[in-house]
XYZ file of C-alpha atoms in Angstrom:
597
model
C 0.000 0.000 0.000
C 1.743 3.518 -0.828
C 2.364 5.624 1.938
C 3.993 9.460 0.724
C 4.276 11.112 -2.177
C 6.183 11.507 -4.543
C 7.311 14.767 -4.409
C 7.980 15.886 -8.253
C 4.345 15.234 -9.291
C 2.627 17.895 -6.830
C 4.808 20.420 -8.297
C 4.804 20.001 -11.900
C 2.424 22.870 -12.165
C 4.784 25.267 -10.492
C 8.490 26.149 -9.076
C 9.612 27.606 -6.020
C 12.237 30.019 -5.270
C 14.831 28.977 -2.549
C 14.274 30.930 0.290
C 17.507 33.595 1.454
C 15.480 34.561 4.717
C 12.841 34.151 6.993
C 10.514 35.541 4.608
C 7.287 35.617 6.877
C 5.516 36.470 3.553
C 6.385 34.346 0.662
C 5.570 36.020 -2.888
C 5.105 31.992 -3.955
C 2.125 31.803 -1.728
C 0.934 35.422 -1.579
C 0.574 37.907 0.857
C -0.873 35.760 4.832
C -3.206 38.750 4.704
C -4.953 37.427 2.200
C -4.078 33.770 1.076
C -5.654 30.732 2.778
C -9.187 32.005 1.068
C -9.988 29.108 -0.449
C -8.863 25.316 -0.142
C -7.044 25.333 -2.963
C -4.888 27.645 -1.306
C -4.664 26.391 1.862
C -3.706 22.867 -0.564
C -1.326 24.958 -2.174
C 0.443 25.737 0.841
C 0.521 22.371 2.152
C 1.841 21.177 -0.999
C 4.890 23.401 -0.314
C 6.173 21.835 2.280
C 7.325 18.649 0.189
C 10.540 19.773 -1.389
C 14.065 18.872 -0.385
C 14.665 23.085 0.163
C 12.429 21.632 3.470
C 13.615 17.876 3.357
C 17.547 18.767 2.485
C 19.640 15.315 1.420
C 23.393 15.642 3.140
C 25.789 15.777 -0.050
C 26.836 12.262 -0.678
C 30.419 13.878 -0.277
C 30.019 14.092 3.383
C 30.332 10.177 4.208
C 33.571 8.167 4.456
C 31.594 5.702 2.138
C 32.132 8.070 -1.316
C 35.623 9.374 -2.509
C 35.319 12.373 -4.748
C 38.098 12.935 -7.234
C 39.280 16.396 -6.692
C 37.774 17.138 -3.470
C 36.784 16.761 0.298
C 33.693 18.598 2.043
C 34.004 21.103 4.260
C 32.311 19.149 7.010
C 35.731 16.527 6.733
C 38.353 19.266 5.901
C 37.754 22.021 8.574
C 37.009 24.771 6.473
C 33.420 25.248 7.128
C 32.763 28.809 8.541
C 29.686 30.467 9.635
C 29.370 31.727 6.321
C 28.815 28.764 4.443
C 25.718 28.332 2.100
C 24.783 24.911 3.412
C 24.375 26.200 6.684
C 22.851 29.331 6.264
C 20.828 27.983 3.478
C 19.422 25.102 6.128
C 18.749 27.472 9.029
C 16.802 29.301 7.111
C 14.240 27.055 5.115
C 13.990 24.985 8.344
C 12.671 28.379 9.714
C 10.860 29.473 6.578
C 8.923 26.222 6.584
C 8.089 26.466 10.735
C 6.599 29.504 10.037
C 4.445 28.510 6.906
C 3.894 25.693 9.489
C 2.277 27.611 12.404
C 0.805 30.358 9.840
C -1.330 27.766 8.105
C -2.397 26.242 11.880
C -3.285 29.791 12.807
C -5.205 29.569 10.243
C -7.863 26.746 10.157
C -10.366 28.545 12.240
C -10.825 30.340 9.070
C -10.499 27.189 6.827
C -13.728 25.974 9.138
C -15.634 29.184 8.350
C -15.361 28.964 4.316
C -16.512 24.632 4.891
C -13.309 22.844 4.188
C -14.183 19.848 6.121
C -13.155 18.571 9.183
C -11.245 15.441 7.821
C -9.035 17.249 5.529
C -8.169 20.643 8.230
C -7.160 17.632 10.325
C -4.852 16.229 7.643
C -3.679 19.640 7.338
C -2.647 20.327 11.066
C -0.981 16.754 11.095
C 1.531 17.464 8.143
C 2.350 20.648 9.599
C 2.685 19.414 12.766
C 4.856 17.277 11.209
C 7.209 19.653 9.147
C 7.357 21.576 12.887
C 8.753 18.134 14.154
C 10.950 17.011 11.424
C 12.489 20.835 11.409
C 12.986 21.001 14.874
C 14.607 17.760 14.886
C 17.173 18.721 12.433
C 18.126 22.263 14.383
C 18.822 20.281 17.378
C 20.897 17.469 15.508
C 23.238 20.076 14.015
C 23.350 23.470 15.907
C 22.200 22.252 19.736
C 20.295 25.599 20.959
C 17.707 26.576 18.667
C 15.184 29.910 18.762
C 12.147 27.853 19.731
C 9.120 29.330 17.926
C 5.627 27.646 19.178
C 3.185 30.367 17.725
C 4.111 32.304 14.573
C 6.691 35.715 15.677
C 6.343 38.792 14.349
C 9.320 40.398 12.623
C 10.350 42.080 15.707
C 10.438 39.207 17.862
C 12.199 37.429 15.145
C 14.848 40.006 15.708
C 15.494 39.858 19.415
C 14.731 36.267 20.151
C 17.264 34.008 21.508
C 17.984 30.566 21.338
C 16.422 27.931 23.613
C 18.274 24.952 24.575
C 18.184 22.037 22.810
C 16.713 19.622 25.510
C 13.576 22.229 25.200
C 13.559 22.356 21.426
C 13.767 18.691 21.008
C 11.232 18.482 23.438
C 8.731 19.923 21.320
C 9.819 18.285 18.364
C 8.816 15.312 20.129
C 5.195 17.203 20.858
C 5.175 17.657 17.310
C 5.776 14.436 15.685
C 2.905 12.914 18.394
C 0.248 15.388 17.067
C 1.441 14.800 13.493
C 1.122 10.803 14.178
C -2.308 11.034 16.191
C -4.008 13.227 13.071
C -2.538 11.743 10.015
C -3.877 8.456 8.374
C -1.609 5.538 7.808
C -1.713 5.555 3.950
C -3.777 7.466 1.443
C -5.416 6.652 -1.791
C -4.448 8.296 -4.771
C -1.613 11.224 -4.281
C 0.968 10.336 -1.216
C 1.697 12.682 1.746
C 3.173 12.091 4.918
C 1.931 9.391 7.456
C 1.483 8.335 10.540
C 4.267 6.073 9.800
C 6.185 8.867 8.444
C 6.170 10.897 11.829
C 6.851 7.981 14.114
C 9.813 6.955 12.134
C 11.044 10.596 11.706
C 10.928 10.975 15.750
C 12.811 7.733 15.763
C 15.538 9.488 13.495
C 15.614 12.257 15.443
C 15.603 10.558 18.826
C 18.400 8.456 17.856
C 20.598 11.206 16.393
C 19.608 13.184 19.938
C 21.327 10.666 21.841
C 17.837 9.409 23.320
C 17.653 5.870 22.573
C 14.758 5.397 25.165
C 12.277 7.530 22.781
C 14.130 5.922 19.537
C 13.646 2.342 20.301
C 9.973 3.503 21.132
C 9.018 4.762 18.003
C 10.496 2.975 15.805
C 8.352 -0.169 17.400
C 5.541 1.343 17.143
C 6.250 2.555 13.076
C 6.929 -1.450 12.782
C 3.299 -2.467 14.724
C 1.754 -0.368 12.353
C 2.334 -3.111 9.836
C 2.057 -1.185 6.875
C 5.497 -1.254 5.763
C 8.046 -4.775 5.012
C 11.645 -4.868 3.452
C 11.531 -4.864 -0.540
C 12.140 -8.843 -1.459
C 15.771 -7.708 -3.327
C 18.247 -5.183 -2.323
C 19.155 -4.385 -5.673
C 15.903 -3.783 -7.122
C 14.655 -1.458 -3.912
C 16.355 2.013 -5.485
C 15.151 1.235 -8.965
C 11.651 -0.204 -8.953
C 8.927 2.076 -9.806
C 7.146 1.647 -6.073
C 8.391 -0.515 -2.819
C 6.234 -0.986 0.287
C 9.663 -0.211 2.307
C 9.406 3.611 1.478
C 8.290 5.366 3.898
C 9.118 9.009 3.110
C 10.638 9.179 -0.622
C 12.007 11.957 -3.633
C 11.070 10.263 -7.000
C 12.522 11.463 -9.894
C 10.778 12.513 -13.096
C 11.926 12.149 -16.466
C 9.204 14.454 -17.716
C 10.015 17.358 -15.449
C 14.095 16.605 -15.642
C 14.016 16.531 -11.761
C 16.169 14.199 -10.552
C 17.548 13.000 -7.557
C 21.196 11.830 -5.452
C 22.620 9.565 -8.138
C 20.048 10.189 -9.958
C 20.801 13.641 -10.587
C 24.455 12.959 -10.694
C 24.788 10.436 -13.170
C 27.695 10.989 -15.535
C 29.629 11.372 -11.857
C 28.606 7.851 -11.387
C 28.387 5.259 -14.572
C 31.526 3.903 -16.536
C 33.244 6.126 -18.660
C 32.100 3.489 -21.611
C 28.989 3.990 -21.182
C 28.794 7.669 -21.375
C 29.793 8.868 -17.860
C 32.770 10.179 -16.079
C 33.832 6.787 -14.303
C 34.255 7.605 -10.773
C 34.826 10.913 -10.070
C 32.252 10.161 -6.996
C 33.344 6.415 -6.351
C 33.244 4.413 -3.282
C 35.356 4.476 -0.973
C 37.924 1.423 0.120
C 36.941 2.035 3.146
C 33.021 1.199 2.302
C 34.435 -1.950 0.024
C 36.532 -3.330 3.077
C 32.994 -2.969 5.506
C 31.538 -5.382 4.207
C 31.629 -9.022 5.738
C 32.060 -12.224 4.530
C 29.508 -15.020 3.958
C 30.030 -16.449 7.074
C 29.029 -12.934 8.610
C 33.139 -12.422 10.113
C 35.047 -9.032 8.912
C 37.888 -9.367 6.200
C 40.365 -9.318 8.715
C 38.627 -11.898 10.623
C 37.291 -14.890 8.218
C 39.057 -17.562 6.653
C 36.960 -17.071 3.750
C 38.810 -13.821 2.490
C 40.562 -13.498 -0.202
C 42.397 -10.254 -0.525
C 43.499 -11.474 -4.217
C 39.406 -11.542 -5.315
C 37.678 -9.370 -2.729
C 34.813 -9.894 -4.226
C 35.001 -13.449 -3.895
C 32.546 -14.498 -0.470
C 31.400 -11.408 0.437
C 27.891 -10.515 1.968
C 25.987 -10.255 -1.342
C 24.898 -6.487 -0.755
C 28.729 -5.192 -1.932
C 28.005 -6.483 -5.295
C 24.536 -5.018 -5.361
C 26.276 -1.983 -4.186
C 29.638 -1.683 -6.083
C 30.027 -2.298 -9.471
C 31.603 -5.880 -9.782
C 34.886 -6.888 -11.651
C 37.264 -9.787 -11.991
C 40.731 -9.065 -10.516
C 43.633 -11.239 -11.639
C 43.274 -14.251 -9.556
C 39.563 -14.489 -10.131
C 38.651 -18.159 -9.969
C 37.209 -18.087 -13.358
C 40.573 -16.202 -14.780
C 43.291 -18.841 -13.277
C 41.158 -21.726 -14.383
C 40.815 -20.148 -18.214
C 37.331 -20.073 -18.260
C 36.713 -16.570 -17.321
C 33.719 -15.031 -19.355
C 33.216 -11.138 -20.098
C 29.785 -11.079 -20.256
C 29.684 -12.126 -16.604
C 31.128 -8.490 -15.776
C 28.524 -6.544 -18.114
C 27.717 -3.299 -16.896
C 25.916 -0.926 -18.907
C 26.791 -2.509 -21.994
C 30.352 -3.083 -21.476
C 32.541 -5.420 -19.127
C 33.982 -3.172 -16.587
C 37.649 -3.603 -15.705
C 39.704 -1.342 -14.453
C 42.761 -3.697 -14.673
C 45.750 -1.674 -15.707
C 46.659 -4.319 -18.089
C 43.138 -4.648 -19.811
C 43.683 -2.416 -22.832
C 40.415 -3.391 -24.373
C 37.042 -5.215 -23.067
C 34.133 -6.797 -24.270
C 31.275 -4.651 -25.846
C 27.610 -6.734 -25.024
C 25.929 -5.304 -28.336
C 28.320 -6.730 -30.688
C 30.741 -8.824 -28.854
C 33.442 -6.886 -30.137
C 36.725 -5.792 -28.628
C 36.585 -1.786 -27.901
C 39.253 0.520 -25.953
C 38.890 0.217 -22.319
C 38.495 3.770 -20.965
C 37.514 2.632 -17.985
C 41.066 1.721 -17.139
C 44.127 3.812 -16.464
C 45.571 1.805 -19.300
C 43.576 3.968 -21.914
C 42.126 6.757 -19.849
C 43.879 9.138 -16.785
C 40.901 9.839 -15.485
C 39.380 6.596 -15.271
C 37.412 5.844 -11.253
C 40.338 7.163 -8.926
C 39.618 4.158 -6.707
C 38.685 1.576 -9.575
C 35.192 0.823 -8.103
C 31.977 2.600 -9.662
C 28.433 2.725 -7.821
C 26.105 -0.099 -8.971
C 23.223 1.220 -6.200
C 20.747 3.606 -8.036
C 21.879 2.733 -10.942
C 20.222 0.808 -14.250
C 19.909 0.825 -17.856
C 17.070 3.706 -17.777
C 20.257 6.438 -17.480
C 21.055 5.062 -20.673
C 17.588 5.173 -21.942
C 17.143 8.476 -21.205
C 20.172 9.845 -22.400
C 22.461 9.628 -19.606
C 20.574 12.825 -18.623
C 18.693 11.013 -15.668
C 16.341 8.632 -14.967
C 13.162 8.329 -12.575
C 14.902 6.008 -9.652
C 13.769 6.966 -5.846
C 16.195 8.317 -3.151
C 14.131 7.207 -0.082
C 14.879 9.582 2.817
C 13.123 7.121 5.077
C 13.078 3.766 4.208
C 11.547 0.529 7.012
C 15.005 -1.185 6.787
C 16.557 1.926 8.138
C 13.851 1.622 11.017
C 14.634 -1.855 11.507
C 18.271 -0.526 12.405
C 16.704 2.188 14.571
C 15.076 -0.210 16.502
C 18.072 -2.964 16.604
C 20.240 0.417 17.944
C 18.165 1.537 20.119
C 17.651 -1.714 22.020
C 21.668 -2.307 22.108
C 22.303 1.149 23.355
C 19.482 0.678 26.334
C 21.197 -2.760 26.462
C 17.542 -4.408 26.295
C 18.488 -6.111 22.659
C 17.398 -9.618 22.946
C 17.695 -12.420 20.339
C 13.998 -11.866 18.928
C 15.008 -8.176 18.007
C 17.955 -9.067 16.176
C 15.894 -11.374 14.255
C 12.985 -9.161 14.067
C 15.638 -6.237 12.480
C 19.332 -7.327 11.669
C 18.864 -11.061 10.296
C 15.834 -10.072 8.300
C 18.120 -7.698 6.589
C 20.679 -10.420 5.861
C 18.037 -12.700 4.937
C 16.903 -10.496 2.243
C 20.355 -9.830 0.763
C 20.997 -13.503 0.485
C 17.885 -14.411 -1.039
C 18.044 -15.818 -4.333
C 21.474 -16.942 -4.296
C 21.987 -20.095 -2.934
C 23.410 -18.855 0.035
C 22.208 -19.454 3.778
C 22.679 -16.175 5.230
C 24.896 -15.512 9.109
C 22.455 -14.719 11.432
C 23.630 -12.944 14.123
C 23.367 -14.366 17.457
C 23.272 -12.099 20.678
C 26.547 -11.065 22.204
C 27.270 -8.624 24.511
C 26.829 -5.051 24.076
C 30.002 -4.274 22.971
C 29.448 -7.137 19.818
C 26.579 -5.915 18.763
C 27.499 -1.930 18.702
C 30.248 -3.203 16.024
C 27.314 -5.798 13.988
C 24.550 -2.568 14.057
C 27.260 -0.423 12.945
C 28.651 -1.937 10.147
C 25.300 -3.466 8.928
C 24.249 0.288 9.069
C 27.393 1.249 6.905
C 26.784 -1.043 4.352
C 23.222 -1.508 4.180
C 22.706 2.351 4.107
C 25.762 2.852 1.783
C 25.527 5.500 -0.579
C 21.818 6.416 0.861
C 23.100 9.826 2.851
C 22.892 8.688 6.592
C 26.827 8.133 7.202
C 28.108 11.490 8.234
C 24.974 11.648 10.510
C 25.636 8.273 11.927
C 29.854 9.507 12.233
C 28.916 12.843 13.730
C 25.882 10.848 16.731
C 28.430 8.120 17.271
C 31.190 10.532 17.924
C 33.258 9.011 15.224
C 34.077 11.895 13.061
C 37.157 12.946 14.716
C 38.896 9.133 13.528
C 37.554 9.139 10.800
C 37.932 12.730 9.437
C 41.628 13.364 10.562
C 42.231 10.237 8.686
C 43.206 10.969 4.590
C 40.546 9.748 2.177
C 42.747 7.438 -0.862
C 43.053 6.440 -4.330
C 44.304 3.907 -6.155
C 48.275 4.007 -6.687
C 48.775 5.221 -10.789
C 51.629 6.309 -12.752
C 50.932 8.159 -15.503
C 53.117 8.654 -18.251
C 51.621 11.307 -20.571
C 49.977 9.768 -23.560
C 51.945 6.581 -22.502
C 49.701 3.348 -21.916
C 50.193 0.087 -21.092
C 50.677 -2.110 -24.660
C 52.271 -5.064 -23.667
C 55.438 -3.398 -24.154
C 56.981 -2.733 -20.289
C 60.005 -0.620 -22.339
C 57.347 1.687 -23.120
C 56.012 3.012 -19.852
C 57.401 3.789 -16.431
C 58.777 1.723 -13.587
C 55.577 3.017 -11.524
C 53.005 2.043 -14.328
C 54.987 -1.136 -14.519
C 54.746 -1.519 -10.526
C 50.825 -0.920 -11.034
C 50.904 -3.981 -13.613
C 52.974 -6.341 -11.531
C 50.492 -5.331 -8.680
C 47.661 -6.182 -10.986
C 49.442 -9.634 -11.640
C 50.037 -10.381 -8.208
C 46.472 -10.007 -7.160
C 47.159 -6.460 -5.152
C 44.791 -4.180 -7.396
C 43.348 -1.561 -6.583
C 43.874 -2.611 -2.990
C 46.076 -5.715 -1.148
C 46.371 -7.421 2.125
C 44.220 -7.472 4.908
C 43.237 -4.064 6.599
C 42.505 -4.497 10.188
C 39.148 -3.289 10.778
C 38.449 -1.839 14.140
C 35.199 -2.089 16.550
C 33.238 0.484 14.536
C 33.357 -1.932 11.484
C 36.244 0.694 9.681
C 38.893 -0.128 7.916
C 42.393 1.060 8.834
C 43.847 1.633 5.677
C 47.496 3.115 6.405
C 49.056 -0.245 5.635
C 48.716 -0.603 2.290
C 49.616 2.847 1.394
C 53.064 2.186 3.120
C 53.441 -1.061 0.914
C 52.430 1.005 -1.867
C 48.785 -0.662 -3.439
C 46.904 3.134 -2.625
C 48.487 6.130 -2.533
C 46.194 9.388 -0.159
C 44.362 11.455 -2.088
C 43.850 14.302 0.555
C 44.250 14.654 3.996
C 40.769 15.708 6.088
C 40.469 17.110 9.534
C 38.124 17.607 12.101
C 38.033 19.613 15.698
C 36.029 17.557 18.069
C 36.084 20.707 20.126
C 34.150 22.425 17.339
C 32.879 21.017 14.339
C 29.924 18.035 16.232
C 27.632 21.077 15.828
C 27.238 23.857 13.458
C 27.615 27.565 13.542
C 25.005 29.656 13.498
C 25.338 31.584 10.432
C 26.582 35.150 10.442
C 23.992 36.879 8.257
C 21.354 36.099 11.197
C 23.251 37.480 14.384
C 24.361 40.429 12.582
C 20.651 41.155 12.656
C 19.799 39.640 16.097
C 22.630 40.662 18.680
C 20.758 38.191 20.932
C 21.572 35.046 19.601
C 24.890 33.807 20.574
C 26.973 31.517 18.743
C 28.055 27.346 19.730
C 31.929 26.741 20.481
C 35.014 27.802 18.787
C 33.243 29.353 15.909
């Protein structure tokens, strides 16, 4: 049954201006002295709310889980300021849309006197309830103290009010979120909004990212007993399928509109450079490819079953869903001399980015073509030889690599399955029947279908299963925009971001490439080919990986298989919350700024 809308369809008929201010009186919904006349208005102004200007995504740059060719973020290289655009830009349409918020519930006395009915003005005061909620949420995740507005200010008081503390403002996102959950209906028929489900998994979120697992574990059982929502039956097909009963809260692209979204609106970042793309400028991470486990559920550095010569080889099934596979040189299939291209299809073409592989297959004519996908033909070819697989499918191609209609669920049940499974662990209530009511149903879906009996997980102590929720959060949430929330909660960003992000080790010649001829091309490009030989490309040995499920890379760049790419850094004595940006206390001497900034 469908549960929220999607977003690009209720705005087809009209565009919306990002907000630079508080803007009490937006010229995109009229003048408050005078809108909120009819229903159509006051559905007008609803319908505003559901836009990621409201709902932001974090930048896919922000995680440890991505590596972006030419650059870091400011959140993992220090040099955000009070000035920045993302901040200011969020502090302010979280504000713009509390205030549409509490104007439109100051105004459904007079949406009673012109006869919209009951049913629908209670609709109404549940979504904005839960915008209020959601928003509130958010300020208390990133910037602690908040200005706390229950009632709709006036200019004035928007210029002299202070901030409230965060225990307070989360408080009343709490309020919020109940009132949204009470008055809105489980599903709808027809166009999608938010739910009940919606608001109880949102409070959930923002429970958990508060620190209060108590309230967390809460809500996110009572989302699940609402039994509206189950976990897609495949992995893979969840971010491209056309509708899955485990979205919850969802931005669908639209092919018609060109409105895209996350990969979706990054493509050419993303796909092979065969195929039409750039070929990993935004790539995963080694870090993300190390997380995953093996098939006997036991980290790389851990099982028997790993094979840092084929990393692919026994791995939980999700990385391949994830990460675009390849064959490396001691693939099974390679030694034995049976190895078949069209195994390793992707987008039309067998990826490799072997530095040896000078050509691949093509799957349209099963010719031979140059293999740009490879620093062998191409410089710029995936920095860390992996490509994204998640989001991805053969409708970029279809629509001229331009975009295609795939879903970036914000709020998706396996992520409240996790919830739930963290919550319990932190309160150290987790019993075996919640790991199997949250973790092992996620394992059991990623195994289905191939052949494979998945590792449940068994309960340990605490400590155990803080290292199995966070890694099964890292990689079954890859790419999906929750890791630098989960780094900054878990108070893991200052390890992680004063650690470099890497690449792949190359040697590049010029217009020199690998022919077969080792006279012709450097001792480093020749090191890279002896690597590939020797089963130590892109990446070799066995990282240890520590209690947070994260790989400790250093190793292999001193043996020389990755090389850093740029070095991050992070103040844990400043950068857990953000600054207040400058434009607002310039104008409002009362509020006062967090630490160090």
């Amino acid at each position: 049954m469908k549960k929220i809308l999607s977003i690009t369809v209720i705005f087809s008929a009209f565009s919306f201006p990002a907000c630079v201010d508080l803007d009490l009186n937006p010229l995109s919904e009229g003048s408050s002295e005078n809108w909120y006349s009819t229903q159509q208005e006051i559905e007008m102004s609803v319908n505003d709310f559901y836009r990621t200007d409201f709902f932001p995504i974090d930048d896919m740059a922000w995680g440890d889980d991505m590596t972006a060719r030419n650059t870091t973020s400011v959140v993992q290289n220090g040099t955000m300021t009070a000035e920045n655009g993302t901040v200011a830009g969020r502090w302010q349409n979280y504000y713009k849309g509390i205030a549409r918020s509490l104007r439109l519930l100051n105004k459904m006395d007079d949406a009673r006197a012109i006869g919209v009915p009951e049913a629908k003005i209670t609709q109404y005061e549940g979504e904005a309830y839960f915008y209020m909620g959601y928003a509130y949420g958010m300020l208390a995740f990133h910037w602690g103290d908040a200005i706390l507005d229950k009632t709709g200010m006036t200019l004035d008081e928007a210029y002299v009010i202070a901030r409230s503390p965060k225990a307070d403002v989360l408080a009343y996102s709490y309020e919020c979120l109940d009132k949204a959950a009470e008055r809105l209906p489980t599903s709808y028929s027809g166009i999608q909004r938010a739910t009940k489900g919606a608001a109880l998994a949102f409070k959930a979120r923002i429970a958990l990212r508060n620190g209060d697992h108590e309230t967390a574990a809460t809500a996110a059982k009572a989302c699940m007993d609402l039994n509206v929502y189950k976990l897609h039956n495949n992995y893979r097909d969840l971010f491209t399928v056309s509708w899955s009963d485990e979205w919850i809260f969802f931005f669908r692209g639209d092919v018609t509109l060109k409105k895209y979204y996350w990969a979706a609106g990054d493509v050419l970042n993303s796909i092979s450079r065969l195929a039409g793309g750039w070929g990993g400028q935004k790539a995963p991470s080694y870090e993300l490819l190390c997380a995953y486990p093996c098939i006997d559920g036991k980290p790389i550095d851990e099982s028997p079953l790993y094979n840092p010569k084929d990393f692919f080889e026994n791995r939980d099934p999700r990385m391949a869903m994830t990460i675009v596979p390849f064959a490396t040189a001691h693939n099974k299939d390679v030694l034995a001399g049976t190895y078949n291209p069209q195994n390793y299809v992707w987008l039309g073409y067998e990826y490799s980015p072997a530095p040896n592989r000078t050509t691949v297959y093509r799957a349209s004519d099963g010719t031979q073509v140059s293999n740009t996908d490879s620093k062998a033909r191409a410089e710029h070819a995936s920095y860390t030889g992996l490509l994204f697989k998640k989001y991805i499918d053969n409708t970029f191609l279809e629509n001229g690599r331009t975009g295609a209609p795939t879903t970036y669920p914000l709020l998706r049940y396996g992520d409240v399955l996790l919830m739930y499974a963290e919550a319990m662990i932190e309160q150290n209530k987790c019993t075996q029947e919640v790991l199997d009511q949250t973790i092992n149903k996620l394992r059991e879906r990623a195994y289905a279908g191939t052949g494979i009996a998945y590792p449940p997980v068994t309960l340990g102590t605490q400590s155990a299963m803080r290292t199995v929720l966070r890694t099964e959060r890292f990689i079954e949430l890859a790419w999906e925009g929750h890791r630098y929330a989960d780094l900054i909660r878990w108070k893991l960003a200052e390890k992680v971001y004063n650690r470099p992000s890497y690449f792949l080790r190359r040697a590049w010649s010029g217009s020199t490439s690998w022919n077969g001829d080792e006279a012709s091309v450097s001792t480093e490009y020749r090191q890279l080919i002896q690597n590939w030989n020797n089963g130590n490309y892109p990446i070799g040995g066995v990282p240890e990986i520590d209690e947070n499920g994260i790989a400790d890379l250093s190793g292999m760049v001193t043996v020389g298989y990755i090389v850093v790419a740029t070095e991050r850094n992070f103040d844990a004595g400043r950068d857990y919350l953000w600054p207040v940006p400058d434009a607002d206390r310039l104008i409002n001497e009362n509020l006062d700024q967090n630490p160090k900034w």
